[in-house]
mmCIF file of C-alpha atoms and ligand atoms in Angstrom:
data_model
loop_
_atom_site.group_PDB
_atom_site.id
_atom_site.type_symbol
_atom_site.label_atom_id
_atom_site.label_comp_id
_atom_site.label_asym_id
_atom_site.label_seq_id
_atom_site.Cartn_x
_atom_site.Cartn_y
_atom_site.Cartn_z
ATOM 1 C CA MET A 233 -55.894 -14.396 -12.096
ATOM 2 C CA LYS A 234 -53.436 -16.609 -10.262
ATOM 3 C CA LEU A 235 -53.898 -18.606 -7.081
ATOM 4 C CA GLY A 236 -51.567 -18.411 -4.087
ATOM 5 C CA ILE A 237 -51.388 -19.329 -0.435
ATOM 6 C CA VAL A 238 -49.481 -17.826 2.457
ATOM 7 C CA LEU A 239 -46.608 -19.760 3.953
ATOM 8 C CA SER A 240 -44.594 -18.495 6.888
ATOM 9 C CA THR A 241 -40.892 -19.199 6.530
ATOM 10 C CA GLN A 242 -40.725 -19.677 10.319
ATOM 11 C CA ALA A 243 -42.986 -20.435 13.281
ATOM 12 C CA ALA A 244 -45.249 -17.461 14.071
ATOM 13 C CA LYS A 245 -47.958 -16.393 16.511
ATOM 14 C CA PHE A 246 -50.305 -15.178 13.740
ATOM 15 C CA SER A 247 -53.029 -17.784 13.363
ATOM 16 C CA ALA A 248 -54.412 -17.303 9.829
ATOM 17 C CA LEU A 249 -51.574 -19.232 8.217
ATOM 18 C CA ALA A 250 -52.252 -22.647 6.770
ATOM 19 C CA TYR A 251 -48.542 -23.416 6.628
ATOM 20 C CA LYS A 252 -45.695 -22.412 8.956
ATOM 21 C CA GLY A 253 -42.051 -23.495 8.778
ATOM 22 C CA GLN A 254 -40.686 -26.630 7.009
ATOM 23 C CA LEU A 255 -40.237 -24.461 3.945
ATOM 24 C CA ALA A 256 -39.052 -27.043 1.400
ATOM 25 C CA GLU A 257 -41.632 -29.636 2.396
ATOM 26 C CA ASN A 258 -44.553 -27.218 2.517
ATOM 27 C CA ALA A 259 -43.565 -25.425 -0.711
ATOM 28 C CA ALA A 260 -43.462 -28.790 -2.511
ATOM 29 C CA LYS A 261 -46.883 -29.654 -1.136
ATOM 30 C CA ILE A 262 -48.294 -26.280 -2.224
ATOM 31 C CA SER A 263 -46.929 -26.778 -5.720
ATOM 32 C CA ARG A 264 -48.371 -30.321 -5.894
ATOM 33 C CA LEU A 265 -51.790 -29.093 -4.807
ATOM 34 C CA GLY A 266 -51.889 -26.789 -7.834
ATOM 35 C CA PHE A 267 -51.145 -23.291 -6.544
ATOM 36 C CA ASP A 268 -49.323 -20.879 -8.864
ATOM 37 C CA GLY A 269 -47.409 -19.139 -6.122
ATOM 38 C CA ILE A 270 -46.627 -18.790 -2.436
ATOM 39 C CA GLU A 271 -46.874 -15.596 -0.508
ATOM 40 C CA LEU A 272 -44.082 -15.690 2.035
ATOM 41 C CA ALA A 273 -44.556 -14.342 5.537
ATOM 42 C CA ILE A 274 -41.068 -13.406 6.700
ATOM 43 C CA ARG A 275 -40.208 -11.845 10.045
ATOM 44 C CA ASP A 276 -36.704 -10.833 9.016
ATOM 45 C CA PRO A 277 -35.080 -11.498 5.605
ATOM 46 C CA LYS A 278 -31.808 -12.129 7.487
ATOM 47 C CA LEU A 279 -33.327 -15.447 8.617
ATOM 48 C CA VAL A 280 -33.870 -16.620 5.038
ATOM 49 C CA ASN A 281 -31.256 -18.310 2.888
ATOM 50 C CA GLN A 282 -31.863 -16.427 -0.349
ATOM 51 C CA ALA A 283 -29.960 -18.761 -2.652
ATOM 52 C CA GLU A 284 -31.737 -21.850 -1.293
ATOM 53 C CA LEU A 285 -35.095 -20.109 -1.525
ATOM 54 C CA LYS A 286 -34.563 -19.086 -5.152
ATOM 55 C CA TYR A 287 -33.433 -22.583 -6.053
ATOM 56 C CA LEU A 288 -36.473 -24.123 -4.374
ATOM 57 C CA LEU A 289 -38.876 -21.747 -6.136
ATOM 58 C CA SER A 290 -37.417 -22.405 -9.551
ATOM 59 C CA GLU A 291 -37.409 -26.189 -8.974
ATOM 60 C CA LEU A 292 -41.068 -26.082 -8.013
ATOM 61 C CA ASP A 293 -42.001 -23.487 -10.631
ATOM 62 C CA LEU A 294 -43.593 -21.251 -8.008
ATOM 63 C CA THR A 295 -43.563 -17.457 -7.973
ATOM 64 C CA VAL A 296 -43.782 -15.239 -4.906
ATOM 65 C CA PRO A 297 -46.376 -12.517 -5.436
ATOM 66 C CA ALA A 298 -45.712 -10.770 -2.135
ATOM 67 C CA ILE A 299 -43.845 -10.861 1.151
ATOM 68 C CA GLY A 300 -45.822 -10.410 4.366
ATOM 69 C CA THR A 301 -43.999 -8.387 6.997
ATOM 70 C CA GLY A 302 -46.386 -8.210 9.975
ATOM 71 C CA GLN A 303 -44.392 -10.595 12.175
ATOM 72 C CA ALA A 304 -41.813 -7.853 12.727
ATOM 73 C CA PHE A 305 -44.577 -6.054 14.620
ATOM 74 C CA GLY A 306 -46.267 -9.121 16.098
ATOM 75 C CA GLU A 307 -43.094 -10.746 17.402
ATOM 76 C CA GLU A 308 -40.678 -7.811 17.781
ATOM 77 C CA GLY A 309 -42.874 -4.735 18.166
ATOM 78 C CA LEU A 310 -41.403 -2.819 15.222
ATOM 79 C CA SER A 311 -43.775 -0.082 14.077
ATOM 80 C CA PHE A 312 -43.812 2.926 11.730
ATOM 81 C CA VAL A 313 -45.626 5.030 14.354
ATOM 82 C CA ASP A 314 -43.951 4.120 17.633
ATOM 83 C CA PRO A 315 -43.096 7.239 19.685
ATOM 84 C CA ASP A 316 -39.586 5.826 20.066
ATOM 85 C CA GLN A 317 -37.552 6.987 17.101
ATOM 86 C CA THR A 318 -35.226 3.959 17.307
ATOM 87 C CA ILE A 319 -38.150 1.589 16.846
ATOM 88 C CA ARG A 320 -39.489 3.591 13.903
ATOM 89 C CA ARG A 321 -36.014 3.508 12.334
ATOM 90 C CA GLN A 322 -35.773 -0.274 12.821
ATOM 91 C CA ALA A 323 -39.210 -0.740 11.236
ATOM 92 C CA ILE A 324 -38.229 1.347 8.189
ATOM 93 C CA ASP A 325 -34.890 -0.465 7.850
ATOM 94 C CA ARG A 326 -36.653 -3.829 8.127
ATOM 95 C CA ILE A 327 -39.002 -2.910 5.277
ATOM 96 C CA LYS A 328 -36.039 -1.741 3.179
ATOM 97 C CA ALA A 329 -34.387 -5.131 3.790
ATOM 98 C CA GLN A 330 -37.634 -6.837 2.755
ATOM 99 C CA MET A 331 -37.597 -4.713 -0.414
ATOM 100 C CA HIS A 332 -34.131 -5.981 -1.305
ATOM 101 C CA LEU A 333 -35.316 -9.571 -1.011
ATOM 102 C CA ALA A 334 -38.535 -8.676 -2.866
ATOM 103 C CA GLU A 335 -36.516 -7.297 -5.761
ATOM 104 C CA GLU A 336 -34.662 -10.611 -6.016
ATOM 105 C CA LEU A 337 -37.921 -12.560 -5.977
ATOM 106 C CA GLU A 338 -39.868 -10.050 -8.117
ATOM 107 C CA ALA A 339 -42.339 -9.787 -5.265
ATOM 108 C CA MET A 340 -44.228 -6.959 -3.601
ATOM 109 C CA VAL A 341 -43.880 -5.967 0.057
ATOM 110 C CA ILE A 342 -46.958 -5.904 2.282
ATOM 111 C CA ILE A 343 -47.478 -3.006 4.674
ATOM 112 C CA GLY A 344 -49.904 -4.538 7.158
ATOM 113 C CA LEU A 345 -49.388 -4.569 10.906
ATOM 114 C CA ILE A 346 -45.869 -3.096 10.623
ATOM 115 C CA ARG A 347 -47.578 0.294 10.400
ATOM 116 C CA GLY A 348 -48.354 -0.185 14.106
ATOM 117 C CA PHE A 349 -50.922 1.328 16.448
ATOM 118 C CA ARG A 350 -51.383 4.944 17.492
ATOM 119 C CA ALA A 351 -49.727 5.376 20.884
ATOM 120 C CA LYS A 352 -51.792 6.645 23.829
ATOM 121 C CA ASP A 353 -50.093 10.030 24.116
ATOM 122 C CA THR A 354 -49.587 10.655 20.400
ATOM 123 C CA THR A 355 -52.018 12.724 18.334
ATOM 124 C CA ALA A 356 -53.664 11.306 15.231
ATOM 125 C CA GLN A 357 -51.924 14.066 13.265
ATOM 126 C CA GLN A 358 -48.435 13.104 14.497
ATOM 127 C CA THR A 359 -49.174 9.430 13.857
ATOM 128 C CA ASP A 360 -50.214 10.271 10.320
ATOM 129 C CA ILE A 361 -47.018 12.275 9.721
ATOM 130 C CA TRP A 362 -44.816 9.370 10.887
ATOM 131 C CA LEU A 363 -46.784 6.905 8.774
ATOM 132 C CA VAL A 364 -46.580 8.995 5.599
ATOM 133 C CA GLU A 365 -42.868 9.766 6.158
ATOM 134 C CA ALA A 366 -42.036 6.101 6.702
ATOM 135 C CA LEU A 367 -43.903 5.033 3.581
ATOM 136 C CA ARG A 368 -42.255 7.768 1.502
ATOM 137 C CA GLU A 369 -38.785 6.801 2.687
ATOM 138 C CA CYS A 370 -39.429 3.137 1.829
ATOM 139 C CA ALA A 371 -41.100 3.907 -1.516
ATOM 140 C CA ARG A 372 -38.167 6.128 -2.510
ATOM 141 C CA GLU A 373 -35.666 3.381 -1.635
ATOM 142 C CA ASN A 374 -36.571 1.421 -4.764
ATOM 143 C CA GLU A 375 -39.385 2.581 -7.001
ATOM 144 C CA GLY A 376 -39.223 -0.753 -8.828
ATOM 145 C CA VAL A 377 -40.620 -2.600 -5.813
ATOM 146 C CA LYS A 378 -44.296 -2.197 -4.965
ATOM 147 C CA LEU A 379 -45.386 -1.535 -1.399
ATOM 148 C CA ILE A 380 -48.931 -2.621 -0.718
ATOM 149 C CA ILE A 381 -50.996 -1.150 2.100
ATOM 150 C CA GLU A 382 -53.528 -3.557 3.565
ATOM 151 C CA PRO A 383 -56.630 -2.107 5.247
ATOM 152 C CA ILE A 384 -57.110 -4.242 8.387
ATOM 153 C CA ASN A 385 -60.247 -4.647 10.503
ATOM 154 C CA ARG A 386 -60.762 -2.641 13.705
ATOM 155 C CA TYR A 387 -60.064 -5.592 16.023
ATOM 156 C CA GLU A 388 -56.529 -5.995 14.704
ATOM 157 C CA SER A 389 -55.438 -2.456 13.796
ATOM 158 C CA ASP A 390 -56.461 1.139 14.450
ATOM 159 C CA LEU A 391 -54.759 2.663 11.393
ATOM 160 C CA ILE A 392 -56.311 2.250 7.908
ATOM 161 C CA GLY A 393 -59.365 0.040 8.216
ATOM 162 C CA THR A 394 -61.069 0.725 4.900
ATOM 163 C CA VAL A 395 -60.260 1.056 1.221
ATOM 164 C CA GLN A 396 -61.239 4.734 1.405
ATOM 165 C CA GLU A 397 -58.646 5.319 4.149
ATOM 166 C CA GLY A 398 -56.078 3.352 2.174
ATOM 167 C CA MET A 399 -56.721 5.507 -0.909
ATOM 168 C CA GLU A 400 -56.355 8.700 1.135
ATOM 169 C CA LEU A 401 -53.040 7.481 2.572
ATOM 170 C CA MET A 402 -51.774 6.554 -0.896
ATOM 171 C CA GLU A 403 -52.627 10.027 -2.154
ATOM 172 C CA LYS A 404 -50.604 11.588 0.673
ATOM 173 C CA VAL A 405 -47.606 9.332 0.031
ATOM 174 C CA GLU A 406 -47.672 10.106 -3.697
ATOM 175 C CA TYR A 407 -45.506 7.306 -5.026
ATOM 176 C CA PRO A 408 -46.835 5.117 -7.844
ATOM 177 C CA ASN A 409 -45.134 2.063 -6.356
ATOM 178 C CA VAL A 410 -47.473 2.301 -3.364
ATOM 179 C CA GLY A 411 -50.783 0.521 -3.851
ATOM 180 C CA LEU A 412 -53.348 -1.559 -2.031
ATOM 181 C CA LEU A 413 -53.754 -5.135 -0.866
ATOM 182 C CA LEU A 414 -57.378 -5.955 -0.085
ATOM 183 C CA ASP A 415 -58.404 -8.875 2.111
ATOM 184 C CA SER A 416 -61.904 -10.323 1.819
ATOM 185 C CA PHE A 417 -61.979 -11.157 5.555
ATOM 186 C CA HIS A 418 -61.261 -7.568 6.618
ATOM 187 C CA MET A 419 -63.516 -6.146 3.898
ATOM 188 C CA ASN A 420 -66.440 -8.206 5.183
ATOM 189 C CA ILE A 421 -66.080 -6.458 8.555
ATOM 190 C CA GLU A 422 -65.295 -2.901 7.485
ATOM 191 C CA GLU A 423 -66.537 -2.094 3.972
ATOM 192 C CA PRO A 424 -70.079 -0.870 3.293
ATOM 193 C CA SER A 425 -69.925 -2.917 0.085
ATOM 194 C CA ILE A 426 -67.103 -5.311 -0.754
ATOM 195 C CA TYR A 427 -67.850 -4.874 -4.485
ATOM 196 C CA GLU A 428 -67.970 -1.054 -4.501
ATOM 197 C CA SER A 429 -64.738 -0.952 -2.492
ATOM 198 C CA ILE A 430 -62.987 -3.200 -5.009
ATOM 199 C CA ARG A 431 -64.180 -0.811 -7.737
ATOM 200 C CA LEU A 432 -62.871 2.154 -5.730
ATOM 201 C CA ALA A 433 -59.361 0.656 -5.566
ATOM 202 C CA ARG A 434 -59.328 -0.167 -9.308
ATOM 203 C CA GLU A 435 -55.875 0.058 -10.891
ATOM 204 C CA ARG A 436 -54.201 0.650 -7.523
ATOM 205 C CA LEU A 437 -55.244 -2.821 -6.415
ATOM 206 C CA TYR A 438 -52.012 -4.804 -6.612
ATOM 207 C CA HIS A 439 -52.804 -7.881 -4.506
ATOM 208 C CA PHE A 440 -55.778 -9.679 -2.937
ATOM 209 C CA HIS A 441 -56.145 -11.960 0.115
ATOM 210 C CA ILE A 442 -58.925 -14.508 0.187
ATOM 211 C CA ALA A 443 -60.471 -16.006 3.307
ATOM 212 C CA ASP A 444 -64.123 -16.590 4.025
ATOM 213 C CA SER A 445 -66.202 -14.722 6.644
ATOM 214 C CA ASN A 446 -64.925 -17.080 9.382
ATOM 215 C CA ARG A 447 -61.362 -16.896 8.029
ATOM 216 C CA TRP A 448 -61.600 -20.527 6.927
ATOM 217 C CA TYR A 449 -60.901 -21.496 3.301
ATOM 218 C CA PRO A 450 -63.113 -19.851 0.619
ATOM 219 C CA GLY A 451 -66.424 -21.663 0.464
ATOM 220 C CA ALA A 452 -66.484 -22.450 4.207
ATOM 221 C CA GLY A 453 -68.339 -19.282 5.216
ATOM 222 C CA HIS A 454 -70.929 -16.908 3.819
ATOM 223 C CA LEU A 455 -68.941 -14.610 1.504
ATOM 224 C CA ASP A 456 -70.092 -14.488 -2.116
ATOM 225 C CA PHE A 457 -66.818 -15.417 -3.846
ATOM 226 C CA PRO A 458 -68.347 -15.772 -7.327
ATOM 227 C CA LYS A 459 -69.437 -12.128 -7.057
ATOM 228 C CA ILE A 460 -66.103 -11.011 -5.534
ATOM 229 C CA ILE A 461 -64.168 -12.676 -8.366
ATOM 230 C CA ASP A 462 -66.555 -11.259 -10.977
ATOM 231 C CA THR A 463 -65.913 -7.781 -9.584
ATOM 232 C CA LEU A 464 -62.153 -8.359 -9.713
ATOM 233 C CA LYS A 465 -62.542 -9.408 -13.363
ATOM 234 C CA GLU A 466 -64.671 -6.327 -14.030
ATOM 235 C CA ILE A 467 -61.798 -4.036 -12.920
ATOM 236 C CA ASN A 468 -59.420 -6.169 -14.982
ATOM 237 C CA TYR A 469 -57.489 -7.408 -11.950
ATOM 238 C CA GLN A 470 -54.878 -9.865 -13.136
ATOM 239 C CA GLY A 471 -52.837 -10.438 -10.002
ATOM 240 C CA PHE A 472 -52.950 -13.117 -7.342
ATOM 241 C CA VAL A 473 -55.747 -14.148 -5.054
ATOM 242 C CA SER A 474 -53.788 -15.476 -2.125
ATOM 243 C CA ALA A 475 -55.320 -17.644 0.612
ATOM 244 C CA GLU A 476 -54.595 -16.308 4.078
ATOM 245 C CA ILE A 477 -56.650 -18.802 6.019
ATOM 246 C CA LEU A 478 -56.866 -20.651 9.300
ATOM 247 C CA PRO A 479 -55.456 -24.182 9.183
ATOM 248 C CA GLN A 480 -58.974 -25.595 9.672
ATOM 249 C CA PRO A 481 -60.029 -28.369 9.825
ATOM 250 C CA ASP A 482 -56.329 -28.995 9.075
ATOM 251 C CA PRO A 483 -53.769 -27.255 6.809
ATOM 252 C CA ASP A 484 -53.973 -29.745 3.937
ATOM 253 C CA VAL A 485 -57.758 -29.899 3.772
ATOM 254 C CA ALA A 486 -57.884 -26.085 3.939
ATOM 255 C CA ALA A 487 -55.433 -25.812 1.029
ATOM 256 C CA GLU A 488 -57.126 -28.547 -1.033
ATOM 257 C CA GLN A 489 -60.544 -26.991 -0.553
ATOM 258 C CA THR A 490 -59.162 -23.601 -1.588
ATOM 259 C CA VAL A 491 -57.887 -25.017 -4.873
ATOM 260 C CA ALA A 492 -61.051 -27.047 -5.507
ATOM 261 C CA TYR A 493 -63.299 -24.033 -4.973
ATOM 262 C CA MET A 494 -61.240 -21.201 -6.457
ATOM 263 C CA ARG A 495 -59.917 -22.878 -9.612
ATOM 264 C CA ASN A 496 -63.382 -22.824 -11.176
ATOM 265 C CA LEU A 497 -63.898 -19.180 -10.328
ATOM 266 C CA ILE A 498 -60.691 -17.365 -11.289
HETATM 267 C C1 LER B 287 -52.333 -9.821 7.229
HETATM 268 O O1 LER B 287 -52.364 -9.960 5.847
HETATM 269 C C2 LER B 287 -53.692 -9.676 7.771
HETATM 270 O O2 LER B 287 -54.657 -9.846 7.081
HETATM 271 C C3 LER B 287 -53.886 -9.296 9.156
HETATM 272 O O3 LER B 287 -54.991 -9.931 9.697
HETATM 273 C C4 LER B 287 -52.682 -9.408 10.006
HETATM 274 O O4 LER B 287 -53.056 -9.364 11.328
HETATM 275 MN MN1 MN B 288 -54.525 -10.217 4.957
#
């Protein structure tokens, strides 16, 4: 398994990000601390200088396992299930643009909050149709780029809260490049058993977020990371565990503690 941490390429409202902005400086720090890769949270790939980014990554010998896309919802309101067709179209086009960048970086594209919330006057059935259609259109765009659906806890999302729901959605979408991203923080809230849910995802588990029960760095709360990592090994998971954590007590301590604790486990 490889160890990563999320870095936002720009300032963002989302709080569980140890590092935001100052890309070159923070990427260098992340590399120095001993991470294998950085997961980039990008609102819009248009805002990123691709050539500079690729140069920086190769200089620092860092890979990008995945691109987080939720800021397009959080900051701009783009959603796969908005009743307004123009907004749905913009959300799909934004994910396609993220897929182009992802192809360049050999990264996956995260489908988290961009899937949106069910609107008041929209049925669950209609919401589901829009969600499946959007995912199919994106998946078809480039079958060489993986799209990863992240089940998110009930306080942050009302669509796809559990691994079971994620599996059902994947079956409806029916593209092999669509898989799951599981996040230990959300799993602790929603899954009957974190370990059984990891086993349920099995070979469709493409990426994994680590944060402790309080969303601090692993080891700062009450999750059983040795058992979580053992279960990931049991299903032969070989991807990244990527820290999506609060910058507490400060970003550098959070990152250092993540490396110190996780390096012995993975
Ligand atoms: C994003 O990866 C995530 O875990 C969510 O909490 C976003 O709100
Ligand atoms: Mn997450």
